[in-house]
mmCIF file of C-alpha atoms in Angstrom:
data_model
loop_
_atom_site.group_PDB
_atom_site.id
_atom_site.type_symbol
_atom_site.label_atom_id
_atom_site.label_comp_id
_atom_site.label_asym_id
_atom_site.label_seq_id
_atom_site.Cartn_x
_atom_site.Cartn_y
_atom_site.Cartn_z
ATOM 1 C CA MET A 1 0.080 -0.075 -0.024
ATOM 2 C CA THR A 2 2.859 2.468 0.325
ATOM 3 C CA ASP A 3 3.061 4.344 -2.506
ATOM 4 C CA GLN A 4 6.537 5.759 -3.870
ATOM 5 C CA ALA A 5 6.291 9.163 -2.992
ATOM 6 C CA THR A 6 5.700 8.455 0.782
ATOM 7 C CA ALA A 7 8.693 6.105 0.734
ATOM 8 C CA ASP A 8 10.630 8.665 -0.661
ATOM 9 C CA LEU A 9 10.092 11.164 1.812
ATOM 10 C CA TRP A 10 12.115 9.431 4.175
ATOM 11 C CA PRO A 11 15.195 7.956 2.385
ATOM 12 C CA GLY A 12 18.517 6.409 3.515
ATOM 13 C CA GLU A 13 19.561 8.460 6.000
ATOM 14 C CA ARG A 14 17.026 8.152 9.045
ATOM 15 C CA ALA A 15 17.557 4.643 11.188
ATOM 16 C CA GLU A 16 15.880 1.703 9.277
ATOM 17 C CA ALA A 17 13.154 1.473 12.401
ATOM 18 C CA ALA A 18 12.043 5.006 12.535
ATOM 19 C CA ARG A 19 11.658 4.851 8.822
ATOM 20 C CA ARG A 20 9.478 1.898 9.151
ATOM 21 C CA LEU A 21 7.338 3.235 12.115
ATOM 22 C CA LEU A 22 6.841 6.583 9.951
ATOM 23 C CA LEU A 23 5.837 4.029 6.768
ATOM 24 C CA ALA A 24 3.597 1.816 8.937
ATOM 25 C CA ALA A 25 1.957 5.267 10.449
ATOM 26 C CA VAL A 26 0.574 6.743 7.241
ATOM 27 C CA GLU A 27 -0.631 3.383 6.400
ATOM 28 C CA SER A 28 -2.673 2.809 9.696
ATOM 29 C CA PHE A 29 -3.684 6.888 10.164
ATOM 30 C CA ALA A 30 -4.649 6.599 6.409
ATOM 31 C CA GLY A 31 -6.637 3.570 6.669
ATOM 32 C CA ARG A 32 -8.640 3.894 10.114
ATOM 33 C CA GLY A 33 -8.219 7.601 10.541
ATOM 34 C CA TYR A 34 -5.571 9.366 13.177
ATOM 35 C CA HIS A 35 -7.781 9.115 16.586
ATOM 36 C CA ALA A 36 -8.832 6.039 16.127
ATOM 37 C CA THR A 37 -5.087 4.675 15.809
ATOM 38 C CA THR A 38 -3.293 3.080 18.345
ATOM 39 C CA THR A 39 0.506 3.006 18.675
ATOM 40 C CA ARG A 40 0.143 -0.547 19.162
ATOM 41 C CA ASP A 41 -1.463 -0.783 15.754
ATOM 42 C CA ILE A 42 1.855 1.321 14.178
ATOM 43 C CA ALA A 43 4.052 -1.151 16.005
ATOM 44 C CA THR A 44 2.368 -4.095 14.897
ATOM 45 C CA ALA A 45 2.164 -2.781 11.389
ATOM 46 C CA ALA A 46 5.975 -2.141 11.417
ATOM 47 C CA GLY A 47 6.694 -5.695 12.669
ATOM 48 C CA MET A 48 7.614 -4.413 16.618
ATOM 49 C CA SER A 49 6.636 -3.954 19.825
ATOM 50 C CA PRO A 50 5.090 -1.016 21.467
ATOM 51 C CA ALA A 51 8.444 -0.748 23.806
ATOM 52 C CA ALA A 52 10.616 -0.655 20.865
ATOM 53 C CA LEU A 53 8.311 2.355 19.113
ATOM 54 C CA TYR A 54 8.500 4.468 21.747
ATOM 55 C CA ILE A 55 12.326 3.929 21.641
ATOM 56 C CA HIS A 56 12.004 6.205 18.499
ATOM 57 C CA TYR A 57 8.959 8.322 19.045
ATOM 58 C CA PRO A 58 7.276 9.067 22.670
ATOM 59 C CA SER A 59 3.856 9.101 21.093
ATOM 60 C CA LYS A 60 1.740 8.746 18.048
ATOM 61 C CA ALA A 61 1.540 12.225 17.723
ATOM 62 C CA ALA A 62 5.549 13.017 17.717
ATOM 63 C CA LEU A 63 4.498 10.679 14.254
ATOM 64 C CA LEU A 64 2.115 12.773 13.296
ATOM 65 C CA ALA A 65 4.216 15.657 13.870
ATOM 66 C CA GLU A 66 7.288 14.204 11.643
ATOM 67 C CA ILE A 67 5.159 13.140 8.737
ATOM 68 C CA SER A 68 3.333 16.436 9.238
ATOM 69 C CA ARG A 69 6.856 18.091 8.893
ATOM 70 C CA THR A 70 8.330 16.191 6.398
ATOM 71 C CA GLY A 71 4.951 16.254 4.005
ATOM 72 C CA HIS A 72 5.025 20.257 4.139
ATOM 73 C CA ARG A 73 8.712 20.916 3.906
ATOM 74 C CA ALA A 74 8.632 18.640 0.888
ATOM 75 C CA THR A 75 5.997 20.811 -0.813
ATOM 76 C CA LEU A 76 7.995 24.245 0.296
ATOM 77 C CA ASP A 77 10.961 22.847 -1.504
ATOM 78 C CA LEU A 78 9.385 22.123 -4.562
ATOM 79 C CA VAL A 79 7.459 25.605 -4.495
ATOM 80 C CA GLU A 80 10.725 27.528 -3.798
ATOM 81 C CA ARG A 81 12.572 25.589 -6.171
ATOM 82 C CA ALA A 82 9.587 26.556 -9.140
ATOM 83 C CA GLU A 83 10.510 30.524 -7.856
ATOM 84 C CA ALA A 84 13.926 30.300 -8.154
ATOM 85 C CA ALA A 85 13.895 28.613 -11.508
ATOM 86 C CA GLU A 86 14.690 30.437 -15.087
ATOM 87 C CA GLY A 87 12.432 31.718 -16.796
ATOM 88 C CA ASP A 88 9.235 34.368 -17.226
ATOM 89 C CA PRO A 89 6.587 34.148 -14.072
ATOM 90 C CA VAL A 90 4.382 31.854 -16.785
ATOM 91 C CA GLY A 91 7.266 29.467 -17.016
ATOM 92 C CA ARG A 92 7.444 29.503 -13.248
ATOM 93 C CA MET A 93 3.783 28.838 -12.488
ATOM 94 C CA ARG A 94 3.843 26.292 -15.046
ATOM 95 C CA ARG A 95 5.915 24.140 -12.696
ATOM 96 C CA LEU A 96 5.008 24.984 -9.885
ATOM 97 C CA VAL A 97 1.809 23.422 -10.509
ATOM 98 C CA GLU A 98 2.933 20.434 -12.578
ATOM 99 C CA ASP A 99 5.556 19.946 -9.465
ATOM 100 C CA PHE A 100 2.891 20.188 -6.908
ATOM 101 C CA THR A 101 0.146 18.419 -8.866
ATOM 102 C CA VAL A 102 2.182 15.510 -9.183
ATOM 103 C CA TRP A 103 3.257 15.356 -5.629
ATOM 104 C CA HIS A 104 0.211 15.170 -4.386
ATOM 105 C CA ALA A 105 -1.122 12.976 -6.891
ATOM 106 C CA ARG A 106 2.080 10.411 -6.485
ATOM 107 C CA GLY A 107 1.505 10.857 -2.676
ATOM 108 C CA HIS A 108 -2.383 10.920 -1.826
ATOM 109 C CA THR A 109 -1.900 8.999 1.058
ATOM 110 C CA VAL A 110 0.644 11.341 2.876
ATOM 111 C CA GLY A 111 -1.226 14.343 1.169
ATOM 112 C CA ARG A 112 -4.182 13.327 2.834
ATOM 113 C CA ILE A 113 -2.669 12.943 6.465
ATOM 114 C CA VAL A 114 -1.182 15.924 6.301
ATOM 115 C CA ASN A 115 -3.592 18.340 5.186
ATOM 116 C CA ASN A 116 -6.644 16.650 6.895
ATOM 117 C CA GLU A 117 -5.031 15.819 10.705
ATOM 118 C CA LEU A 118 -3.707 19.691 11.147
ATOM 119 C CA HIS A 119 -5.905 20.128 14.417
ATOM 120 C CA ALA A 120 -4.197 16.919 15.800
ATOM 121 C CA LEU A 121 -0.796 18.291 15.898
ATOM 122 C CA PRO A 122 1.000 19.115 18.982
ATOM 123 C CA GLU A 123 1.525 22.892 19.465
ATOM 124 C CA ASP A 124 4.802 23.195 18.507
ATOM 125 C CA ALA A 125 4.375 21.048 15.745
ATOM 126 C CA PHE A 126 1.224 22.972 14.459
ATOM 127 C CA ALA A 127 3.407 26.569 14.475
ATOM 128 C CA GLU A 128 5.931 24.978 12.627
ATOM 129 C CA VAL A 129 3.418 23.930 9.779
ATOM 130 C CA ALA A 130 1.757 26.757 10.249
ATOM 131 C CA GLU A 131 4.514 28.368 9.122
ATOM 132 C CA LEU A 132 6.006 26.415 6.336
ATOM 133 C CA ARG A 133 1.858 26.781 5.028
ATOM 134 C CA ILE A 134 2.385 30.570 4.806
ATOM 135 C CA ARG A 135 5.721 30.187 3.238
ATOM 136 C CA ILE A 136 4.202 28.236 0.354
ATOM 137 C CA GLU A 137 1.267 30.678 0.081
ATOM 138 C CA GLU A 138 3.150 33.499 0.209
ATOM 139 C CA THR A 139 5.566 32.036 -2.585
ATOM 140 C CA VAL A 140 2.625 31.325 -5.077
ATOM 141 C CA ARG A 141 1.838 34.990 -4.346
ATOM 142 C CA ARG A 142 4.973 36.547 -5.282
ATOM 143 C CA ILE A 143 5.081 34.478 -8.722
ATOM 144 C CA ILE A 144 1.724 35.766 -9.221
ATOM 145 C CA ALA A 145 2.473 39.279 -8.523
ATOM 146 C CA ASP A 146 5.791 39.165 -10.206
ATOM 147 C CA GLY A 147 3.589 38.261 -13.453
ATOM 148 C CA VAL A 148 1.175 40.735 -12.873
ATOM 149 C CA ALA A 149 3.980 43.281 -12.254
ATOM 150 C CA ALA A 150 5.682 42.013 -15.480
ATOM 151 C CA GLY A 151 2.356 42.164 -17.861
ATOM 152 C CA ALA A 152 1.715 38.339 -18.020
ATOM 153 C CA PHE A 153 -0.670 37.755 -15.824
ATOM 154 C CA ASP A 154 -4.059 39.606 -15.735
ATOM 155 C CA VAL A 155 -5.256 38.817 -11.855
ATOM 156 C CA PRO A 156 -7.613 41.038 -9.978
ATOM 157 C CA ASP A 157 -7.420 39.771 -6.387
ATOM 158 C CA ILE A 158 -4.087 38.366 -5.955
ATOM 159 C CA ARG A 159 -5.008 36.056 -2.324
ATOM 160 C CA THR A 160 -7.612 34.603 -4.185
ATOM 161 C CA ALA A 161 -6.203 33.240 -6.921
ATOM 162 C CA ALA A 162 -3.082 32.413 -4.823
ATOM 163 C CA ARG A 163 -5.634 30.069 -2.472
ATOM 164 C CA ALA A 164 -7.199 28.758 -5.408
ATOM 165 C CA VAL A 165 -3.594 27.431 -7.181
ATOM 166 C CA THR A 166 -3.078 25.663 -4.044
ATOM 167 C CA SER A 167 -6.634 24.380 -3.035
ATOM 168 C CA LEU A 168 -6.339 22.701 -6.663
ATOM 169 C CA GLY A 169 -3.114 20.933 -5.748
ATOM 170 C CA ILE A 170 -4.048 19.791 -2.226
ATOM 171 C CA ASP A 171 -7.407 18.565 -2.998
ATOM 172 C CA VAL A 172 -5.737 16.026 -6.041
ATOM 173 C CA SER A 173 -4.951 13.811 -2.994
ATOM 174 C CA ARG A 174 -8.207 13.797 -1.937
ATOM 175 C CA TRP A 175 -9.881 12.279 -4.880
ATOM 176 C CA TYR A 176 -6.608 10.937 -6.705
ATOM 177 C CA THR A 177 -6.100 6.987 -6.648
ATOM 178 C CA ASP A 178 -3.622 4.635 -8.171
ATOM 179 C CA ARG A 179 -6.722 3.985 -10.756
ATOM 180 C CA SER A 180 -7.001 7.408 -11.752
ATOM 181 C CA SER A 181 -6.986 7.142 -15.213
ATOM 182 C CA GLU A 182 -4.604 10.654 -15.827
ATOM 183 C CA SER A 183 -1.027 9.795 -15.032
ATOM 184 C CA PRO A 184 0.122 12.652 -12.043
ATOM 185 C CA GLU A 185 2.338 14.001 -14.983
ATOM 186 C CA GLU A 186 -0.506 14.726 -17.621
ATOM 187 C CA LEU A 187 -2.588 15.570 -14.544
ATOM 188 C CA GLY A 188 -0.202 18.176 -13.861
ATOM 189 C CA ARG A 189 0.010 19.446 -17.439
ATOM 190 C CA ARG A 190 -3.390 19.813 -17.890
ATOM 191 C CA TYR A 191 -3.601 21.593 -14.485
ATOM 192 C CA ALA A 192 -0.783 24.547 -15.524
ATOM 193 C CA VAL A 193 -2.894 25.030 -18.561
ATOM 194 C CA LEU A 194 -6.104 25.861 -16.375
ATOM 195 C CA VAL A 195 -4.189 27.789 -13.713
ATOM 196 C CA LEU A 196 -2.121 29.592 -16.594
ATOM 197 C CA ARG A 197 -5.689 30.710 -18.032
ATOM 198 C CA MET A 198 -7.058 31.110 -14.279
ATOM 199 C CA LEU A 199 -4.630 34.025 -14.099
ATOM 200 C CA GLY A 200 -4.933 35.370 -17.389
ATOM 201 C CA ALA A 201 -1.828 34.378 -19.188
ATOM 202 C CA ARG A 202 -1.438 36.208 -22.151
ATOM 203 C CA ASN A 203 0.146 32.970 -24.181
ATOM 204 C CA ALA A 204 -0.727 30.009 -21.866
ATOM 205 C CA MET B 1 -20.384 24.787 16.989
ATOM 206 C CA THR B 2 -23.558 24.083 14.688
ATOM 207 C CA ASP B 3 -23.286 26.469 11.474
ATOM 208 C CA GLN B 4 -26.559 27.421 9.747
ATOM 209 C CA ALA B 5 -25.741 25.363 6.645
ATOM 210 C CA THR B 6 -25.367 22.077 8.745
ATOM 211 C CA ALA B 7 -28.766 23.097 10.823
ATOM 212 C CA ASP B 8 -30.539 23.440 7.292
ATOM 213 C CA LEU B 9 -30.010 20.212 6.077
ATOM 214 C CA TRP B 10 -32.267 18.483 8.473
ATOM 215 C CA PRO B 11 -35.388 21.248 8.595
ATOM 216 C CA GLY B 12 -38.468 20.981 10.684
ATOM 217 C CA GLU B 13 -40.166 17.808 8.827
ATOM 218 C CA ARG B 14 -38.307 14.930 11.030
ATOM 219 C CA ALA B 15 -38.564 13.891 14.550
ATOM 220 C CA GLU B 16 -36.748 16.264 16.672
ATOM 221 C CA ALA B 17 -34.862 13.603 18.011
ATOM 222 C CA ALA B 18 -33.358 12.034 14.687
ATOM 223 C CA ARG B 19 -32.365 15.800 13.845
ATOM 224 C CA ARG B 20 -30.504 16.221 17.049
ATOM 225 C CA LEU B 21 -28.853 13.161 16.992
ATOM 226 C CA LEU B 22 -27.829 13.899 13.228
ATOM 227 C CA LEU B 23 -26.486 17.295 14.356
ATOM 228 C CA ALA B 24 -24.960 15.530 17.279
ATOM 229 C CA ALA B 25 -23.265 12.958 14.895
ATOM 230 C CA VAL B 26 -21.864 16.254 12.723
ATOM 231 C CA GLU B 27 -19.958 17.690 15.744
ATOM 232 C CA SER B 28 -18.770 14.584 17.273
ATOM 233 C CA PHE B 29 -17.475 12.982 13.878
ATOM 234 C CA ALA B 30 -16.346 16.420 13.136
ATOM 235 C CA GLY B 31 -14.488 16.865 16.604
ATOM 236 C CA ARG B 32 -12.699 13.436 16.862
ATOM 237 C CA GLY B 33 -13.240 11.821 13.275
ATOM 238 C CA TYR B 34 -15.650 9.015 12.585
ATOM 239 C CA HIS B 35 -13.675 5.897 13.706
ATOM 240 C CA ALA B 36 -12.898 7.604 16.958
ATOM 241 C CA THR B 37 -16.421 8.651 17.779
ATOM 242 C CA THR B 38 -18.432 5.758 19.728
ATOM 243 C CA THR B 39 -22.644 6.102 19.477
ATOM 244 C CA ARG B 40 -22.366 6.867 23.250
ATOM 245 C CA ASP B 41 -20.508 10.111 22.421
ATOM 246 C CA ILE B 42 -23.020 11.075 19.892
ATOM 247 C CA ALA B 43 -26.174 10.097 22.245
ATOM 248 C CA THR B 44 -24.327 12.138 25.030
ATOM 249 C CA ALA B 45 -23.989 14.948 22.418
ATOM 250 C CA ALA B 46 -27.589 15.019 21.709
ATOM 251 C CA GLY B 47 -28.433 14.892 25.500
ATOM 252 C CA MET B 48 -29.876 11.390 25.251
ATOM 253 C CA SER B 49 -29.117 7.626 26.439
ATOM 254 C CA PRO B 50 -27.622 5.123 23.823
ATOM 255 C CA ALA B 51 -30.885 2.996 23.808
ATOM 256 C CA ALA B 52 -32.695 6.363 23.332
ATOM 257 C CA LEU B 53 -29.892 6.951 20.057
ATOM 258 C CA TYR B 54 -31.109 2.843 18.759
ATOM 259 C CA ILE B 55 -34.673 3.685 18.546
ATOM 260 C CA HIS B 56 -33.695 6.220 15.619
ATOM 261 C CA TYR B 57 -30.738 4.841 14.290
ATOM 262 C CA PRO B 58 -29.358 1.466 14.372
ATOM 263 C CA SER B 59 -25.205 2.312 14.312
ATOM 264 C CA LYS B 60 -23.204 5.613 13.753
ATOM 265 C CA ALA B 61 -22.462 4.070 10.249
ATOM 266 C CA ALA B 62 -25.936 4.532 9.643
ATOM 267 C CA LEU B 63 -26.173 8.368 11.440
ATOM 268 C CA LEU B 64 -22.912 8.806 8.754
ATOM 269 C CA ALA B 65 -25.438 7.364 5.773
ATOM 270 C CA GLU B 66 -27.725 9.782 6.253
ATOM 271 C CA ILE B 67 -25.395 12.994 6.806
ATOM 272 C CA SER B 68 -23.929 11.829 3.733
ATOM 273 C CA ARG B 69 -27.033 11.334 1.782
ATOM 274 C CA THR B 70 -28.306 14.313 2.640
ATOM 275 C CA GLY B 71 -25.195 16.596 2.071
ATOM 276 C CA HIS B 72 -25.028 14.923 -1.606
ATOM 277 C CA ARG B 73 -29.189 15.885 -2.220
ATOM 278 C CA ALA B 74 -28.138 19.044 -1.377
ATOM 279 C CA THR B 75 -25.127 19.728 -3.601
ATOM 280 C CA LEU B 76 -26.755 17.599 -6.237
ATOM 281 C CA ASP B 77 -29.730 19.942 -5.993
ATOM 282 C CA LEU B 78 -28.039 23.241 -6.605
ATOM 283 C CA VAL B 79 -26.154 22.067 -9.366
ATOM 284 C CA GLU B 80 -29.065 20.777 -10.952
ATOM 285 C CA ARG B 81 -30.971 24.100 -10.240
ATOM 286 C CA ALA B 82 -28.094 25.918 -11.708
ATOM 287 C CA GLU B 83 -28.311 23.827 -14.997
ATOM 288 C CA ALA B 84 -31.862 24.577 -15.207
ATOM 289 C CA ALA B 85 -31.840 28.114 -14.920
ATOM 290 C CA GLU B 86 -32.514 30.447 -17.588
ATOM 291 C CA GLY B 87 -29.744 32.365 -19.544
ATOM 292 C CA ASP B 88 -26.715 31.141 -21.261
ATOM 293 C CA PRO B 89 -23.995 28.932 -20.594
ATOM 294 C CA VAL B 90 -21.949 31.335 -18.501
ATOM 295 C CA GLY B 91 -24.721 32.420 -16.474
ATOM 296 C CA ARG B 92 -25.484 29.042 -15.740
ATOM 297 C CA MET B 93 -21.571 28.314 -14.716
ATOM 298 C CA ARG B 94 -21.573 31.202 -12.690
ATOM 299 C CA ARG B 95 -24.436 30.399 -10.293
ATOM 300 C CA LEU B 96 -23.299 26.836 -10.379
ATOM 301 C CA VAL B 97 -19.900 27.802 -8.966
ATOM 302 C CA GLU B 98 -21.403 30.803 -6.616
ATOM 303 C CA ASP B 99 -23.910 28.074 -4.616
ATOM 304 C CA PHE B 100 -21.518 25.313 -4.882
ATOM 305 C CA THR B 101 -19.075 27.492 -3.313
ATOM 306 C CA VAL B 102 -21.236 29.125 -0.840
ATOM 307 C CA TRP B 103 -22.825 25.933 0.323
ATOM 308 C CA HIS B 104 -18.682 24.264 0.936
ATOM 309 C CA ALA B 105 -17.461 27.353 2.793
ATOM 310 C CA ARG B 106 -21.139 27.576 5.247
ATOM 311 C CA GLY B 107 -21.295 24.200 5.657
ATOM 312 C CA HIS B 108 -18.095 23.662 6.112
ATOM 313 C CA THR B 109 -17.819 21.479 9.077
ATOM 314 C CA VAL B 110 -20.632 18.932 7.255
ATOM 315 C CA GLY B 111 -18.920 19.417 3.895
ATOM 316 C CA ARG B 112 -15.616 17.860 5.373
ATOM 317 C CA ILE B 113 -17.196 14.558 6.679
ATOM 318 C CA VAL B 114 -19.343 14.249 4.048
ATOM 319 C CA ASN B 115 -16.263 14.424 1.325
ATOM 320 C CA ASN B 116 -13.522 12.545 3.599
ATOM 321 C CA GLU B 117 -15.624 9.782 4.997
ATOM 322 C CA LEU B 118 -16.676 7.986 2.046
ATOM 323 C CA HIS B 119 -14.978 4.917 2.760
ATOM 324 C CA ALA B 120 -16.690 4.841 5.980
ATOM 325 C CA LEU B 121 -19.934 4.363 4.528
ATOM 326 C CA PRO B 122 -22.377 1.273 4.566
ATOM 327 C CA GLU B 123 -22.409 -0.540 1.169
ATOM 328 C CA ASP B 124 -25.726 0.247 0.056
ATOM 329 C CA ALA B 125 -25.207 4.170 0.828
ATOM 330 C CA PHE B 126 -21.680 4.179 -0.604
ATOM 331 C CA ALA B 127 -24.114 3.074 -4.129
ATOM 332 C CA GLU B 128 -26.043 5.491 -3.779
ATOM 333 C CA VAL B 129 -23.864 8.439 -2.844
ATOM 334 C CA ALA B 130 -21.601 7.537 -5.257
ATOM 335 C CA GLU B 131 -24.200 7.756 -8.025
ATOM 336 C CA LEU B 132 -24.962 11.127 -6.456
ATOM 337 C CA ARG B 133 -21.707 12.191 -7.359
ATOM 338 C CA ILE B 134 -21.323 11.107 -10.865
ATOM 339 C CA ARG B 135 -24.569 13.249 -11.423
ATOM 340 C CA ILE B 136 -23.115 16.366 -10.185
ATOM 341 C CA GLU B 137 -19.705 15.973 -12.000
ATOM 342 C CA GLU B 138 -21.941 15.147 -14.979
ATOM 343 C CA THR B 139 -24.299 17.769 -14.438
ATOM 344 C CA VAL B 140 -20.996 20.114 -14.384
ATOM 345 C CA ARG B 141 -19.906 18.567 -17.859
ATOM 346 C CA ARG B 142 -23.061 19.139 -19.322
ATOM 347 C CA ILE B 143 -22.946 22.621 -18.669
ATOM 348 C CA ILE B 144 -19.414 23.128 -19.859
ATOM 349 C CA ALA B 145 -19.673 21.124 -23.065
ATOM 350 C CA ASP B 146 -23.257 23.447 -23.799
ATOM 351 C CA GLY B 147 -20.902 26.326 -23.444
ATOM 352 C CA VAL B 148 -18.371 24.759 -25.744
ATOM 353 C CA ALA B 149 -20.974 23.797 -28.560
ATOM 354 C CA ALA B 150 -22.241 27.374 -28.223
ATOM 355 C CA GLY B 151 -18.778 28.910 -28.519
ATOM 356 C CA ALA B 152 -18.955 30.427 -25.081
ATOM 357 C CA PHE B 153 -15.782 28.108 -23.408
ATOM 358 C CA ASP B 154 -12.961 27.061 -25.327
ATOM 359 C CA VAL B 155 -11.921 23.652 -23.266
ATOM 360 C CA PRO B 156 -9.663 21.753 -24.523
ATOM 361 C CA ASP B 157 -10.656 18.562 -21.879
ATOM 362 C CA ILE B 158 -14.140 19.026 -20.151
ATOM 363 C CA ARG B 159 -13.653 15.803 -17.964
ATOM 364 C CA THR B 160 -10.681 17.459 -16.509
ATOM 365 C CA ALA B 161 -12.044 20.922 -16.628
ATOM 366 C CA ALA B 162 -15.182 19.654 -15.009
ATOM 367 C CA ARG B 163 -13.135 18.096 -12.120
ATOM 368 C CA ALA B 164 -11.328 21.221 -10.662
ATOM 369 C CA VAL B 165 -14.580 23.214 -11.116
ATOM 370 C CA THR B 166 -16.064 20.384 -8.658
ATOM 371 C CA SER B 167 -12.208 20.095 -6.706
ATOM 372 C CA LEU B 168 -11.436 23.925 -6.123
ATOM 373 C CA GLY B 169 -15.739 24.147 -4.574
ATOM 374 C CA ILE B 170 -15.207 20.628 -2.524
ATOM 375 C CA ASP B 171 -11.605 21.977 -0.763
ATOM 376 C CA VAL B 172 -13.600 24.764 0.284
ATOM 377 C CA SER B 173 -14.839 22.687 3.232
ATOM 378 C CA ARG B 174 -11.093 21.802 4.296
ATOM 379 C CA TRP B 175 -9.347 25.295 4.418
ATOM 380 C CA TYR B 176 -12.790 27.889 5.089
ATOM 381 C CA THR B 177 -13.824 28.803 8.642
ATOM 382 C CA ASP B 178 -15.967 31.160 10.641
ATOM 383 C CA ARG B 179 -12.857 33.493 10.640
ATOM 384 C CA SER B 180 -12.193 33.449 7.320
ATOM 385 C CA SER B 181 -11.768 37.075 5.623
ATOM 386 C CA GLU B 182 -14.114 36.497 2.627
ATOM 387 C CA SER B 183 -17.783 36.204 3.130
ATOM 388 C CA PRO B 184 -18.990 32.495 1.675
ATOM 389 C CA GLU B 185 -20.792 35.088 -1.183
ATOM 390 C CA GLU B 186 -17.881 37.157 -1.689
ATOM 391 C CA LEU B 187 -15.294 33.622 -2.278
ATOM 392 C CA GLY B 188 -18.668 32.247 -4.534
ATOM 393 C CA ARG B 189 -18.140 35.622 -6.896
ATOM 394 C CA ARG B 190 -14.507 35.499 -6.799
ATOM 395 C CA TYR B 191 -14.375 31.886 -7.807
ATOM 396 C CA ALA B 192 -16.847 32.248 -10.482
ATOM 397 C CA VAL B 193 -14.810 34.600 -12.120
ATOM 398 C CA LEU B 194 -11.587 32.642 -11.735
ATOM 399 C CA VAL B 195 -13.890 29.342 -13.353
ATOM 400 C CA LEU B 196 -15.247 31.258 -16.507
ATOM 401 C CA ARG B 197 -11.539 32.097 -17.220
ATOM 402 C CA MET B 198 -10.431 28.610 -16.766
ATOM 403 C CA LEU B 199 -13.030 27.681 -19.285
ATOM 404 C CA GLY B 200 -11.858 30.210 -21.481
ATOM 405 C CA ALA B 201 -14.958 31.968 -21.599
ATOM 406 C CA ARG B 202 -15.272 35.257 -23.980
ATOM 407 C CA ASN B 203 -17.078 37.584 -22.120
ATOM 408 C CA ALA B 204 -16.103 36.649 -18.319
#
């Protein structure tokens, strides 16, 4: 059940046991919801004892916090790379929407958890994740504002437009499944066309 | 915590006790998630005994089924009313997006449950809700296709465009709160402008 995007979130540098616990937590939260999952469920799914789990994570909330932080850092990272890419605002926005859509389609399991369980985060993790979300939203707004300043976009309300761009991408995690007829990449290209039109791009 | 839109879903015609249970179920599912909610939680929130709950609903799944059916019927209803409205496809799509957005903003609590707990529905309710979702999606596609045929819209891929229209509206339930700076109506108007641009509307 673990999709590639979820596995990619925690590459080799981390202790193998911690990685197994994170993947088991993603599957357990996705399967029965965060609140109904126990640390015992997660330990069992990882093939470990609850005592072994506590060596790595003090609670299921600590696992959720790590999943949410990693997921948000990964999306902020791709959004910032799109902003730093060469080319004009149209090209940077196209790349942002393509990459953001692909991430949420390929990582739909972890994307759902990361976006639906914010209220369950411990206070410090919530503050950190809220800050990452603000930076994602601000980066999208900056690219739109750059495009408006360059005369490439025509946007009456940058805040609402940026919200629509991130919302479209995030919601992909809700509806996309491995049985969806479009590949993540194809969906990303189509969404980029729709978003550029939404932003009144001159030559989209 | 009950928002007006949730209360409006079950107007007076139903037994008062059943209505109280539905509202209590919405609040309980929203607060701790469907899986972690017990029928005792719901009965307590409704000021009733578990035995009194079972007179009206055999299980929490039956409550979820009723909430999901009612929510989906209400959104199908507003989508079909938009399709049947007088005027051209641009006007009908504008109305659809405005009403769909307002519903998901005002009813964000029930909207989240209805869209995130599909997998928890009993089989017969799932089949019925899946059918309602298909009809919503098909109605949106028909309005787009009408607009394309009339030369009012320019859409390379009707399926993806219809998906984006419903996705934008549904995701409003995830992020909208009673503290959001835009009113549901203002957000609806802004989203209608963005969607009409997405569809390449000639005079949006």
